[in-house]
XYZ file of C-alpha atoms in Angstrom:
773
model
C 0.000 0.000 0.000
C 1.178 3.510 -0.811
C -0.649 6.765 -0.229
C 0.879 10.078 -1.334
C -0.607 11.960 1.596
C 1.808 14.909 1.542
C 1.130 15.805 -2.105
C -2.586 15.850 -1.303
C -2.039 17.781 1.986
C -3.569 15.182 4.301
C -0.976 16.226 6.899
C -2.627 19.664 7.116
C -6.013 18.025 7.721
C -4.525 15.861 10.476
C -3.111 18.969 12.175
C -6.527 20.627 12.128
C -8.240 17.536 13.569
C -5.562 17.113 16.264
C -6.198 20.705 17.369
C -9.597 19.583 18.731
C -8.151 16.732 20.840
C -7.830 17.156 24.627
C -4.878 14.826 25.243
C -1.392 14.492 23.781
C -2.016 10.762 23.363
C -4.917 11.325 20.990
C -3.150 14.187 19.189
C -0.210 11.880 18.487
C -2.577 9.117 17.352
C -4.287 11.489 14.908
C -1.021 12.848 13.501
C 0.190 9.292 12.715
C -3.099 8.169 11.095
C -2.812 6.088 7.930
C -5.700 5.475 5.503
C -7.531 2.202 6.144
C -8.605 -0.307 3.483
C -10.989 -2.500 5.530
C -14.504 -1.467 4.478
C -16.229 -2.514 7.714
C -13.642 -0.667 9.801
C -13.956 2.478 7.667
C -17.755 2.433 7.847
C -17.635 1.953 11.630
C -15.319 4.941 12.054
C -17.486 7.095 9.767
C -20.682 6.088 11.587
C -19.207 6.809 15.019
C -17.920 10.197 13.865
C -21.263 11.144 12.297
C -23.224 9.972 15.365
C -20.896 12.035 17.559
C -21.466 15.073 15.314
C -25.249 14.726 15.745
C -24.847 14.287 19.509
C -22.621 17.367 19.831
C -25.089 19.426 17.797
C -27.902 18.515 20.217
C -26.121 18.173 23.578
C -22.928 20.214 23.260
C -19.341 19.030 23.794
C -18.535 15.991 25.892
C -17.357 17.133 29.370
C -13.735 16.119 28.762
C -11.047 18.131 30.572
C -7.654 19.095 29.194
C -4.832 16.544 29.624
C -6.970 13.958 31.416
C -4.660 11.098 30.393
C -3.606 9.455 33.697
C -1.990 6.334 32.217
C 1.272 7.093 34.091
C -0.590 7.337 37.406
C -2.407 4.065 36.704
C 0.989 2.495 36.009
C 2.178 3.754 39.402
C -0.770 1.963 40.991
C 0.912 -1.323 40.072
C 4.062 -0.292 41.938
C 4.715 -0.284 45.670
C 4.492 3.503 46.112
C 2.086 6.095 47.384
C 0.677 8.945 45.341
C 1.560 12.541 46.058
C -1.162 15.047 46.941
C -0.897 16.575 43.440
C -1.275 13.146 41.824
C -4.332 12.407 43.972
C -5.849 15.742 42.920
C -5.308 14.766 39.254
C -7.043 11.432 39.861
C -9.896 13.250 41.607
C -10.388 15.504 38.557
C -10.461 12.375 36.409
C -13.212 10.912 38.614
C -15.192 14.161 38.435
C -14.949 14.031 34.631
C -16.176 10.433 34.737
C -19.143 11.540 36.831
C -19.948 14.329 34.346
C -19.829 11.920 31.392
C -22.211 9.515 33.101
C -24.540 12.441 33.802
C -24.185 13.520 30.158
C -25.484 10.108 29.058
C -28.396 10.307 31.495
C -29.345 13.769 30.208
C -29.297 12.474 26.640
C -31.576 9.574 27.583
C -33.862 11.920 29.537
C -34.215 14.164 26.475
C -34.699 11.091 24.259
C -31.567 11.845 22.247
C -30.185 8.734 20.584
C -26.562 7.815 21.296
C -26.674 5.379 18.350
C -23.306 3.661 17.792
C -21.784 5.498 20.790
C -24.168 3.907 23.267
C -22.000 0.813 23.692
C -19.064 2.975 24.784
C -21.200 4.806 27.352
C -22.596 1.540 28.707
C -19.063 0.194 29.280
C -18.194 3.073 31.630
C -17.465 2.076 35.227
C -18.782 4.259 38.028
C -16.315 5.182 40.800
C -18.641 7.388 42.836
C -17.759 5.500 46.040
C -14.030 6.119 45.436
C -14.716 9.803 44.762
C -16.807 10.061 47.928
C -14.030 8.361 49.894
C -11.427 10.796 48.576
C -13.696 13.764 49.354
C -14.096 12.482 52.907
C -10.323 12.594 53.378
C -9.175 15.696 51.464
C -10.646 18.943 50.163
C -10.538 20.098 46.484
C -7.311 22.010 47.182
C -5.513 18.893 48.438
C -5.666 19.709 52.152
C -6.187 16.622 54.334
C -9.376 17.149 56.355
C -9.238 17.293 60.177
C -11.671 14.392 60.533
C -9.867 12.201 57.994
C -8.966 9.999 60.980
C -9.832 10.287 64.700
C -6.123 10.504 65.554
C -5.545 13.392 63.116
C -8.517 15.247 64.588
C -7.040 14.884 68.108
C -3.554 15.983 66.994
C -4.862 19.103 65.239
C -6.965 20.080 68.249
C -3.825 19.755 70.418
C -1.891 21.780 67.853
C -4.471 24.526 67.921
C -4.370 24.701 71.728
C -0.562 24.633 71.795
C -0.269 27.392 69.166
C -2.659 29.575 71.160
C -0.669 28.958 74.367
C 2.580 29.847 72.610
C 1.115 33.030 71.091
C -0.265 34.105 74.457
C 3.126 33.509 76.106
C 4.938 35.510 73.416
C 2.533 38.447 73.716
C 3.040 38.486 77.496
C 6.794 38.558 76.964
C 6.381 41.474 74.526
C 4.740 43.445 77.305
C 7.071 42.317 80.089
C 10.290 42.850 78.116
C 9.223 45.965 76.225
C 12.137 48.145 77.529
C 14.675 45.701 76.051
C 13.120 45.399 72.589
C 13.760 47.430 69.455
C 10.268 46.639 68.118
C 7.123 45.277 69.689
C 6.774 42.434 67.170
C 7.299 38.698 67.044
C 9.562 37.525 64.212
C 10.484 34.080 62.863
C 14.093 33.064 62.427
C 15.137 29.490 61.575
C 11.468 28.463 61.971
C 11.501 29.706 65.574
C 9.550 32.534 67.210
C 12.016 35.239 68.300
C 12.016 38.681 69.929
C 14.010 41.640 68.459
C 16.240 42.538 71.455
C 18.487 45.595 71.619
C 22.119 44.638 71.467
C 22.822 46.387 74.799
C 20.307 44.166 76.608
C 20.967 40.809 75.026
C 22.296 39.521 78.344
C 19.094 40.453 80.101
C 16.999 37.820 78.294
C 17.661 34.105 78.567
C 17.309 32.215 75.315
C 18.936 31.142 72.055
C 20.260 33.676 69.548
C 19.111 32.780 66.011
C 20.065 35.878 64.019
C 21.391 39.428 64.059
C 20.383 42.508 62.068
C 22.725 43.973 59.433
C 23.442 46.946 61.700
C 24.134 44.573 64.619
C 21.856 46.707 66.747
C 19.155 44.011 67.020
C 19.633 40.468 68.256
C 16.887 37.917 67.488
C 16.497 35.714 70.550
C 14.185 32.783 71.113
C 13.128 33.198 74.775
C 13.859 30.290 77.093
C 10.278 30.548 78.344
C 8.876 29.511 74.922
C 11.456 26.928 73.873
C 9.669 24.077 75.584
C 6.346 25.076 74.025
C 7.985 25.307 70.597
C 9.523 21.866 71.014
C 6.152 20.385 71.949
C 4.583 22.135 68.950
C 7.190 20.665 66.603
C 6.581 17.240 68.065
C 2.859 17.559 67.348
C 3.580 18.662 63.787
C 5.717 15.592 63.251
C 2.843 13.452 64.496
C 0.470 15.372 62.200
C 2.660 14.730 59.151
C 2.889 11.033 59.975
C -0.899 10.833 60.249
C -1.284 12.715 56.946
C 0.963 10.143 55.298
C -1.250 7.379 56.697
C -4.289 9.057 55.113
C -2.464 9.401 51.787
C -1.569 5.706 52.025
C -5.228 4.830 52.598
C -6.363 6.865 49.579
C -3.549 5.418 47.439
C -4.586 1.908 48.404
C -8.217 2.655 47.448
C -7.069 3.981 44.046
C -4.815 0.966 43.481
C -7.729 -1.384 44.122
C -9.677 0.337 41.306
C -6.769 0.507 38.846
C -8.227 -1.966 36.332
C -11.605 -0.246 36.051
C -9.861 3.152 35.950
C -7.756 1.920 33.030
C -10.892 0.712 31.223
C -12.482 4.128 31.660
C -9.317 5.897 30.516
C -9.319 3.863 27.288
C -12.975 4.802 26.731
C -12.288 8.482 27.419
C -9.411 8.469 24.923
C -11.778 6.894 22.377
C -14.328 9.646 23.087
C -11.594 12.266 22.682
C -10.552 10.764 19.331
C -14.097 10.545 17.952
C -15.055 13.993 19.265
C -11.993 15.604 17.651
C -13.012 14.149 14.266
C -16.650 15.183 14.783
C -15.725 18.763 15.773
C -13.639 19.087 12.636
C -16.595 17.688 10.692
C -18.781 20.427 12.147
C -16.185 23.017 11.188
C -16.155 21.983 7.497
C -19.900 21.144 7.337
C -18.943 17.528 6.766
C -21.186 14.618 5.884
C -20.844 10.854 5.971
C -20.409 9.545 2.396
C -21.488 6.161 1.146
C -18.595 3.703 0.829
C -17.940 1.094 -1.858
C -15.045 -1.087 -2.958
C -15.989 -1.199 -6.658
C -14.026 1.828 -7.857
C -17.005 4.194 -7.964
C -16.391 7.872 -7.229
C -19.488 10.054 -7.171
C -18.725 13.367 -5.515
C -21.682 15.748 -5.309
C -21.287 19.365 -4.182
C -17.769 18.583 -2.993
C -15.421 21.293 -1.686
C -11.734 21.250 -0.846
C -11.633 21.309 2.999
C -8.664 23.717 3.129
C -10.481 26.389 1.100
C -12.833 28.943 2.642
C -16.218 27.138 2.644
C -17.998 30.468 2.052
C -16.182 31.171 -1.219
C -15.184 27.679 -2.433
C -17.170 26.503 -5.472
C -18.512 22.932 -5.134
C -17.674 20.431 -7.883
C -19.308 17.268 -9.184
C -17.103 14.338 -10.269
C -18.088 10.893 -11.586
C -15.790 7.883 -12.045
C -17.009 4.305 -12.244
C -16.588 1.061 -14.142
C -17.847 2.721 -17.338
C -15.752 5.896 -16.911
C -12.392 4.808 -15.545
C -10.345 7.752 -16.837
C -11.324 11.421 -16.685
C -9.481 14.036 -18.744
C -9.922 17.578 -17.386
C -9.230 20.577 -19.610
C -9.572 24.332 -19.262
C -7.622 27.537 -18.673
C -4.910 28.070 -16.093
C -6.103 28.999 -12.565
C -9.489 27.618 -13.575
C -9.642 24.907 -10.909
C -8.231 21.818 -12.660
C -5.565 21.168 -10.035
C -7.982 21.913 -7.175
C -10.363 19.319 -8.650
C -7.589 16.684 -8.623
C -6.623 17.535 -5.053
C -10.238 17.568 -3.903
C -10.903 14.049 -5.207
C -7.659 12.635 -3.827
C -7.893 14.347 -0.440
C -11.551 13.429 0.139
C -10.781 9.777 -0.660
C -7.922 9.851 1.876
C -10.128 11.543 4.487
C -12.874 8.963 3.998
C -10.365 6.113 4.416
C -9.152 7.773 7.638
C -12.718 7.807 8.984
C -13.239 11.577 8.560
C -16.412 13.257 7.377
C -16.058 15.081 4.058
C -17.362 18.467 2.834
C -19.735 17.018 0.237
C -23.348 15.925 -0.082
C -24.399 12.921 2.003
C -25.382 11.233 -1.282
C -21.731 11.173 -2.382
C -20.203 7.739 -2.883
C -16.459 7.021 -2.562
C -14.493 3.880 -3.307
C -11.782 2.390 -1.122
C -8.406 2.382 -2.889
C -5.363 0.312 -1.934
C -3.029 2.981 -3.330
C -3.417 6.669 -4.161
C -0.735 8.251 -6.368
C -0.525 11.952 -7.142
C 1.815 13.979 -9.342
C 0.542 17.491 -8.769
C 2.298 20.826 -9.143
C 5.866 21.729 -9.995
C 8.211 19.988 -7.558
C 11.476 20.762 -9.373
C 14.494 19.608 -7.331
C 17.529 21.930 -7.400
C 19.658 19.675 -5.188
C 19.091 16.651 -7.460
C 19.478 18.793 -10.619
C 16.056 17.697 -11.885
C 14.049 19.899 -14.251
C 10.271 20.205 -14.043
C 9.849 17.530 -16.718
C 12.407 15.235 -15.091
C 10.750 15.649 -11.702
C 7.375 14.614 -13.140
C 8.848 11.659 -15.058
C 10.668 10.377 -11.960
C 7.451 10.216 -9.973
C 5.448 8.697 -12.839
C 8.136 6.049 -13.337
C 7.817 5.048 -9.675
C 4.031 4.898 -10.057
C 4.237 2.554 -13.057
C 6.568 0.227 -11.119
C 4.244 0.129 -8.096
C 0.803 0.346 -9.708
C -1.763 -2.385 -9.109
C -5.523 -2.804 -9.348
C -7.780 -0.721 -7.105
C -5.504 2.317 -7.250
C -6.340 5.985 -7.792
C -3.896 7.980 -9.934
C -3.973 11.782 -10.232
C -1.727 13.407 -12.866
C -1.507 17.180 -13.286
C -0.449 18.585 -16.710
C 0.738 15.216 -18.020
C 3.436 15.574 -20.694
C 4.133 19.245 -20.018
C 7.573 20.796 -19.649
C 9.017 19.408 -22.902
C 8.441 19.524 -26.658
C 4.622 19.513 -27.167
C 4.651 16.744 -29.818
C 6.876 14.528 -27.706
C 4.946 15.420 -24.566
C 1.605 14.463 -26.166
C 2.967 11.162 -27.417
C 4.479 10.360 -24.051
C 1.242 11.287 -22.265
C -0.786 8.950 -24.488
C 1.686 6.111 -23.908
C 1.595 6.625 -20.116
C -2.225 6.620 -20.111
C -2.208 3.441 -22.261
C 0.126 1.734 -19.770
C -1.762 2.799 -16.660
C -5.169 1.829 -18.045
C -4.060 -1.791 -18.463
C -4.795 -1.989 -14.735
C -8.247 -1.713 -13.176
C -7.625 1.720 -11.726
C -9.273 5.141 -11.659
C -7.272 7.836 -13.416
C -7.700 11.628 -13.516
C -5.512 13.725 -15.819
C -5.383 17.482 -16.495
C -4.024 18.870 -19.774
C -3.942 21.762 -22.250
C -3.116 19.559 -25.238
C -5.815 19.453 -27.941
C -4.472 16.113 -29.186
C -5.254 14.528 -25.819
C -8.802 15.857 -26.034
C -9.321 14.057 -29.375
C -7.543 11.003 -27.991
C -10.084 10.885 -25.112
C -12.985 10.588 -27.589
C -11.363 7.593 -29.243
C -10.627 5.570 -26.091
C -13.193 3.383 -24.298
C -13.879 3.962 -20.581
C -12.565 7.516 -20.917
C -14.506 10.764 -20.503
C -13.779 14.444 -20.564
C -14.606 17.333 -18.270
C -13.750 21.001 -18.330
C -13.567 23.793 -15.799
C -16.214 26.413 -16.511
C -15.125 29.761 -17.968
C -17.133 32.961 -18.442
C -16.239 34.305 -21.884
C -17.829 37.700 -21.186
C -16.058 38.493 -17.914
C -13.033 36.376 -18.929
C -13.001 34.820 -15.474
C -12.912 31.134 -14.484
C -15.978 29.780 -12.645
C -14.025 26.924 -10.961
C -16.684 24.191 -11.206
C -16.429 21.090 -13.427
C -18.621 20.429 -16.453
C -18.721 16.680 -17.073
C -18.734 15.467 -20.688
C -17.194 18.607 -22.215
C -13.723 19.656 -23.380
C -12.625 23.126 -22.452
C -10.433 25.522 -24.334
C -7.437 27.139 -22.706
C -8.922 30.512 -23.807
C -5.418 31.858 -24.336
C -6.547 34.512 -26.845
C -9.327 35.814 -24.564
C -7.057 35.957 -21.540
C -4.307 37.673 -23.551
C -6.821 40.303 -24.751
C -7.943 40.914 -21.141
C -4.316 41.361 -20.055
C -3.834 44.085 -22.669
C -1.998 42.381 -25.538
C -2.334 44.454 -28.726
C -5.419 43.470 -30.827
C -3.318 43.153 -34.011
C -1.154 40.511 -32.367
C -4.203 38.586 -31.117
C -5.878 38.741 -34.568
C -2.712 37.448 -36.185
C -2.577 34.587 -33.665
C -6.206 33.675 -34.396
C -5.496 33.549 -38.135
C -2.510 31.271 -37.613
C -4.487 29.062 -35.203
C -7.459 28.657 -37.568
C -5.125 27.724 -40.395
C -3.547 24.981 -38.286
C -6.819 23.750 -36.782
C -8.052 20.510 -38.331
C -11.603 19.866 -39.466
C -11.978 17.338 -36.657
C -10.892 19.938 -34.110
C -13.418 22.406 -35.500
C -16.209 19.813 -35.292
C -15.167 18.990 -31.718
C -15.213 22.655 -30.760
C -18.716 23.070 -32.215
C -19.948 19.929 -30.472
C -18.396 21.172 -27.252
C -20.292 24.475 -27.484
C -23.532 22.566 -28.037
C -22.791 20.308 -25.071
C -22.127 23.326 -22.874
C -25.483 24.787 -23.916
C -27.234 21.498 -23.149
C -25.426 21.282 -19.813
C -26.696 24.726 -18.820
C -30.238 23.777 -19.837
C -29.881 20.582 -17.834
C -28.820 22.587 -14.779
C -31.846 24.873 -15.159
C -34.194 21.896 -15.432
C -32.503 20.251 -12.467
C -32.965 23.403 -10.375
C -36.630 23.641 -11.403
C -37.133 19.966 -10.626
C -35.527 20.379 -7.218
C -37.728 23.403 -6.507
C -40.826 21.461 -7.614
C -39.888 18.518 -5.411
C -39.384 20.839 -2.435
C -42.786 22.435 -3.014
C -44.371 18.996 -3.405
C -42.812 17.894 -0.114
C -44.050 21.098 1.535
C -47.609 20.632 0.258
C -47.565 16.956 1.170
C -46.383 17.777 4.688
C -49.063 20.486 4.991
C -51.733 18.088 3.752
C -50.668 15.379 6.183
C -50.628 17.931 9.007
C -54.132 19.151 8.167
C -55.440 15.578 7.888
C -53.882 14.744 11.243
C -55.399 17.863 12.830
C -58.770 17.037 11.257
C -58.642 13.461 12.560
C -57.662 14.729 15.996
C -60.479 17.288 16.002
C -63.053 14.709 14.853
C -61.877 12.315 17.532
C -62.219 15.039 20.175
C -65.729 15.879 18.942
C -66.703 12.201 18.869
C -65.367 11.646 22.370
C -67.045 14.784 23.676
C -70.410 13.998 22.064
C -70.259 10.401 23.222
C -69.556 11.532 26.793
C -72.370 14.079 26.533
C -74.774 11.453 25.208
C -73.856 9.029 27.984
C -74.404 11.773 30.557
C -77.796 12.662 29.040
C -78.761 9.009 28.957
C -77.817 8.548 32.617
C -79.721 11.671 33.687
C -82.730 10.656 31.593
C -82.728 7.243 33.276
C -82.494 8.984 36.631
C -85.512 11.160 35.731
C -87.413 8.059 34.629
C -86.633 6.372 37.932
C -87.760 9.493 39.789
C -90.989 9.746 37.770
C -91.758 6.078 38.324
C -92.023 6.735 42.054
C -94.733 9.386 41.583
C -98.352 8.855 40.633
C -99.078 12.415 39.506
C -97.044 15.549 38.761
C -97.974 19.117 39.632
C -97.252 21.975 37.220
C -94.285 23.227 39.324
C -92.816 19.737 39.260
C -93.216 19.525 35.478
C -91.501 22.900 35.120
C -88.702 21.812 37.392
C -88.157 18.599 35.385
C -88.016 20.577 32.140
C -85.472 22.909 33.711
C -83.308 20.033 34.933
C -83.369 18.371 31.530
C -82.361 21.589 29.788
C -79.489 22.031 32.264
C -78.303 18.443 32.021
C -77.561 18.622 28.326
C -75.321 21.653 28.740
C -77.625 24.028 26.885
C -77.412 22.017 23.656
C -80.193 23.622 21.591
C -80.631 20.505 19.466
C -81.949 18.675 22.543
C -83.651 21.541 24.342
C -87.340 21.096 25.244
C -89.115 24.347 24.401
C -92.643 25.489 25.023
C -94.593 26.474 21.963
C -93.745 30.028 20.885
C -96.564 32.164 19.479
C -96.845 35.657 18.042
C -96.686 38.179 20.882
C -94.658 35.911 23.232
C -91.676 37.290 25.126
C -88.517 35.395 24.205
C -84.824 35.299 25.117
C -82.523 35.537 22.034
C -79.579 33.239 22.760
C -77.045 34.501 20.136
C -77.550 38.132 21.249
C -78.217 37.466 24.940
C -81.171 39.875 24.687
C -84.918 39.792 25.342
C -87.499 40.556 22.680
C -91.074 39.992 21.456
C -92.215 37.769 18.572
C -93.779 39.876 15.814
C -94.480 37.247 13.130
C -93.827 33.557 12.361
C -93.166 32.026 8.908
C -92.281 28.352 9.090
C -89.081 28.157 11.140
C -88.403 31.889 10.809
C -89.423 33.966 13.808
C -89.430 37.728 13.364
C -88.446 39.291 16.704
C -88.363 42.913 17.837
C -85.766 43.853 20.438
C -84.732 47.411 21.134
C -84.518 49.217 17.822
C -83.907 45.998 15.882
C -86.322 43.804 13.913
C -84.616 40.533 12.882
C -85.438 36.918 11.957
C -84.284 33.899 13.996
C -84.707 30.138 14.031
C -86.710 28.568 16.806
C -83.534 27.012 18.239
C -82.167 30.524 18.860
C -85.182 31.520 21.002
C -86.424 30.592 24.436
C -89.910 31.446 25.638
C -89.962 33.834 28.610
C -92.574 34.852 31.154
C -94.197 38.234 30.294
C -92.570 41.122 32.129
C -94.511 42.963 34.743
C -95.007 46.633 33.986
C -93.264 48.528 36.694
C -94.990 51.492 38.280
C -92.726 54.192 39.540
C -95.262 55.261 42.185
C -94.356 54.439 45.745
C -95.342 50.889 46.678
C -97.974 50.581 49.461
C -96.799 49.056 52.675
C -97.478 45.338 52.947
C -100.379 44.591 55.309
C -100.622 41.239 56.971
C -104.192 40.104 56.266
C -103.669 36.762 57.929
C -104.768 34.890 54.803
C -102.832 32.022 53.211
C -100.689 33.182 50.249
C -101.525 31.803 46.824
C -99.463 28.801 45.743
C -98.492 30.415 42.424
C -94.806 30.745 41.601
C -92.474 31.474 38.692
C -89.161 29.809 37.857
C -87.574 33.218 37.304
C -87.685 36.776 38.618
C -86.823 39.692 36.312
C -85.429 42.602 38.358
C -84.338 44.812 35.469
C -85.644 48.315 36.043
C -85.858 47.841 39.819
C -84.125 50.165 42.245
C -81.615 48.966 44.778
C -84.039 49.399 47.698
C -86.881 47.557 45.857
C -84.891 44.334 45.274
C -85.183 42.803 48.761
C -88.998 43.008 48.874
C -89.312 41.540 45.349
C -87.000 38.671 46.292
C -88.924 38.010 49.512
C -92.217 37.635 47.619
C -90.754 35.531 44.788
C -88.942 33.106 47.128
C -92.041 32.784 49.327
C -94.116 31.756 46.304
C -91.406 29.373 45.088
C -91.139 27.625 48.447
C -94.924 27.260 48.672
C -95.007 25.879 45.151
C -92.264 23.362 45.954
C -89.679 24.772 43.525
C -86.055 23.903 44.212
C -84.364 26.638 42.145
C -84.998 30.025 40.551
C -83.482 32.169 37.830
C -82.917 35.767 38.954
C -82.441 38.232 36.058
C -80.569 41.343 37.227
C -78.866 42.317 33.960
C -75.382 43.765 33.504
C -75.992 47.517 33.909
C -74.136 49.398 36.614
C -74.196 46.413 38.958
C -76.357 47.999 41.685
C -79.230 45.485 41.299
C -76.789 42.567 41.167
C -75.141 43.809 44.377
C -78.563 44.018 46.049
C -79.306 40.423 44.942
C -76.012 39.138 46.355
C -76.454 41.063 49.586
C -79.825 39.346 49.959
C -78.378 35.884 49.136
C -75.750 36.263 51.882
C -78.410 36.872 54.555
C -81.115 34.486 53.350
C -81.517 31.192 55.204
C -83.654 29.741 52.390
C -80.894 29.762 49.728
C -78.396 26.893 49.855
C -76.224 27.829 46.818
C -76.029 30.164 43.849
C -74.111 30.599 40.563
C -73.984 32.810 37.499
C -75.931 31.722 34.446
C -74.208 29.584 31.868
C -74.198 29.942 28.102
C -77.817 30.164 26.991
C -78.941 31.185 30.522
C -77.851 34.824 30.413
C -74.272 34.511 31.598
C -73.322 37.098 34.270
C -76.584 38.948 33.782
C -78.390 36.088 35.550
C -77.961 34.301 38.902
C -79.334 30.783 39.488
C -80.239 30.100 43.145
C -80.970 26.743 44.795
C -83.626 26.677 47.515
C -83.930 24.453 50.558
């Protein structure tokens, strides 16, 4: 196997991918990547990278920390040594990262985000929460061993605290007592001992050990004899503290060593995550997709871009190579994109075989090649005294010696750099030799003879880089099936060459051009025209398909909403019907217990039935409505009087309006009493029994606030005598004074058990329904 990765700049891609890695181990692994040839392995790598890309887009980056690779520390766990505090802190960070990754997986599952091919890696993770908890019970995040790490350490530190306080108190007393002998009233530390700054003249006055002297020799730093014993005891306690700290470190180290195997397993998984995430992040950066993979020599690149070009300005290309088209000859002007096309094909094949996503359509299809050869650009060697032509021939010679089936060969400007006739002949011979193998070959050229040669050879096709003849600028994309001119005359004219020289060149060129070349040029122009028309039709077809998908999606959405709405209506109506049926059966059972029914009871039953069906007008039981009857107009929530009746049309006058309604929109009402504005006579108790006449409703519209209570008293008295269980009180909307009077009455009445506003069809907030005892 041989892959010319440097010529195709794969090393630059590897550097960009490695930039996203968190650990040096993975960066080194990426930089030493070689293209794979096992199809299953390649497809697995591509799938994992693409699944990671989707996961990152939905959940964000994996919670990997920088330089988390602790393989050296795990190796130490197999040795008879304890970890340092810094090493334990590194292991703790590793465990915290492990905890975050496990939580990351749980969050993905909670949000129903598929982990796809990555799920197996997540499921293999070991949880070390008990080890993390154990470490946190012994040391804080800064590496300080906690006081209660062991009972003995807690006792030692309490003794230390007491001893330090005793020592400080003693020193402060000495500062006061020996003040006349001191240069400064401060306590200083010399040789890790607490000392007093004593004047040189009084150094004999204070018993102790001299530890230092000032530069001027005027101050002597003396450790007082009175504190030496305390300092010695303090040092002894600190020695005991350090020994106990080492015991704690040994305990933590032992706990880590016991988990070394599972820690190593997790480290391997984390490195795998780092590797896959680095590839996926680069894929996001270049808008990469997962191509289809084959091992049959098919290359179908759709909307492909070179990954090292600016994706905003790079022009996508389309390239086809397969068993029918094994060799592709690309022609066109300089700087038109021929070389970029070669590099794009070669580099994307290498990236795919490394398991990288490629900047092309997801419908692209790339073959696995055992070898990829490339002779691109001018690599003239000064040290080896090789000319441009010699440099090319040296590389091509090596290719011919090493070529075998299932190879991809990319040759830029084949046969250039020497005599054109010899170069053309040599180019044809090289192509003839290479095509004896089952390979895929791409060649760029300016030679017209090679263009005609391509039409004569089987399994060979042509393509050209597009060129705008009006602006004289290359368009950089490939046109399959066409041969492009070098456009030397047009470019020379644009660069300012004198018109007479260009005209002379055209005359010479036309005289040397063969009839076959002229026919080919004409056919090429026609093919370019057809290609443009094809692109227009393709764009229109794509637009039509998008619109069709949009309309289809809209139609399916509307059908789904319609089905959902119908189901809701069916469910609601079925529940309503079942409720009506149950209440009707209840009424039947109630009626079966009675021999006769009074008029109030009949009215009450009608009222209950109307209420039970939730004011559904299609089921409402109405009294017969005649001309002159007072009615309630449900749609307008107003009262009116029937003027005329024609079939199911009822002409009703209300206010200043005279309109027609259906019977279902009307409800018969009791005639209103004409209110007299004269003062009402005082009620006189005659001692007679009140009449047992009552109405199911009381209309208080037009009443004054002070008149409401008396009207309610009379109406409720009649209702109770008539055996009614509820009443409809009409107080209207108005200013709210009458409604307030009604509710004031309800609060004080012992005959009313409950009340509510009217529902739809009952008058809404302009009506109150009361229930009587």
